[in-house]
Amino acid sequence: MTVPLTAFAAGAVVALLVGVFGTLHDPTLSGTTTLGFDTVLAMKVAVTCVIGVLAVLQLLGALWLYGKLGLALPSWLGTAHRATGAVALLLSVFVAYHCIWALGLESGHLPDGEKVPLRTVVHGVLGCAVFGAVVVKVTAVRSKRAPGWFLPVAGGLLFALLILVVLTSAVWYLDANGWPSNSYT
């Protein structure tokens, strides 16, 4: 149990540190990009949708690798699973940078006195937790001494948090506003 407990403790510290930075940092659009979309928010919605698709592919790949789909394992599946996981992680870091740098971790009231919506607070906390869960998942993947249940639990936790972040951001935005426009259309 030492490996899982240490991983969860380290993950909690990482999540807390991300949250503290997000709370203390003065948000600014300086140093951000839109990737051709009209706003940083529109770009984050589009990239977050890609992350959501990659997370679902990760779940399907893990189930396949664990023999839960009843399909023969192709030789490329492990490599594809690692590659899509790496891309999802890089895109998540990219989006999180833009969230924290441009918006910060919002709670309470905005500078104009408007109350921060509960969805926004929940999304921010879940976003911080994602990076704690990444620490747990990487530890589970790399550890030779972890119990057999640890990797599926770590992967499931990361998947659940990513999907909740996607639902409280991109899916919410798409429901409220439709697909974001970009300067190229």
Steps between C-alpha positions, in 0.01 A plus 500: 500500500801729525507577127129589465494704822814690402363559149167630630678727749729638227200545269313692769800729548524566125126573476524735797802682356328548164197637684708735713678633191166543323365693798804726549586566135364820345320383184617646170458423131866588446687181406193317368394397152170444323630257234290694248178496702334830584580476873714300741178354640392379155840337447481329839156360418621350172817350650307372803264314266805327349617413853159350575517280189854392590388416855226274364755336267726449803218325685424276204870423452543412867195273495635332187847459652347346814304254284161647596377549142537139388707602199842376397779741595673652197874558534462877459245551780747562783690757295178669389375510860821663623506746207138615544561531874805717441311722253207531743740597779681760287171652384375503860809688614451745210135564592572516874772757440250715313233449768723587791703768324206680334227441762655376823315281744181694563285481811289736706446820304659645188667844517176656368308349795325229298477165678710224341263225383519165679577327169809716461622421852439127455675508160805674647532259792457199269760645263752521782413145605573375147866587540514328835344195334765515226767463771313200641459341154865550401607346831269204439637447149865528603495312832613139505390455864142630482210260559312378192189706574691829507541565126131447410392713796747777409397488135131499591545796731682700234237409238212599729660834591579581135145423391358714783729787397387463137134493609535810720680696231478407131171308513341775710629765256380306195155460654478870582671649192554238228831432332745789538588697189847552371660766284546257212129443430 
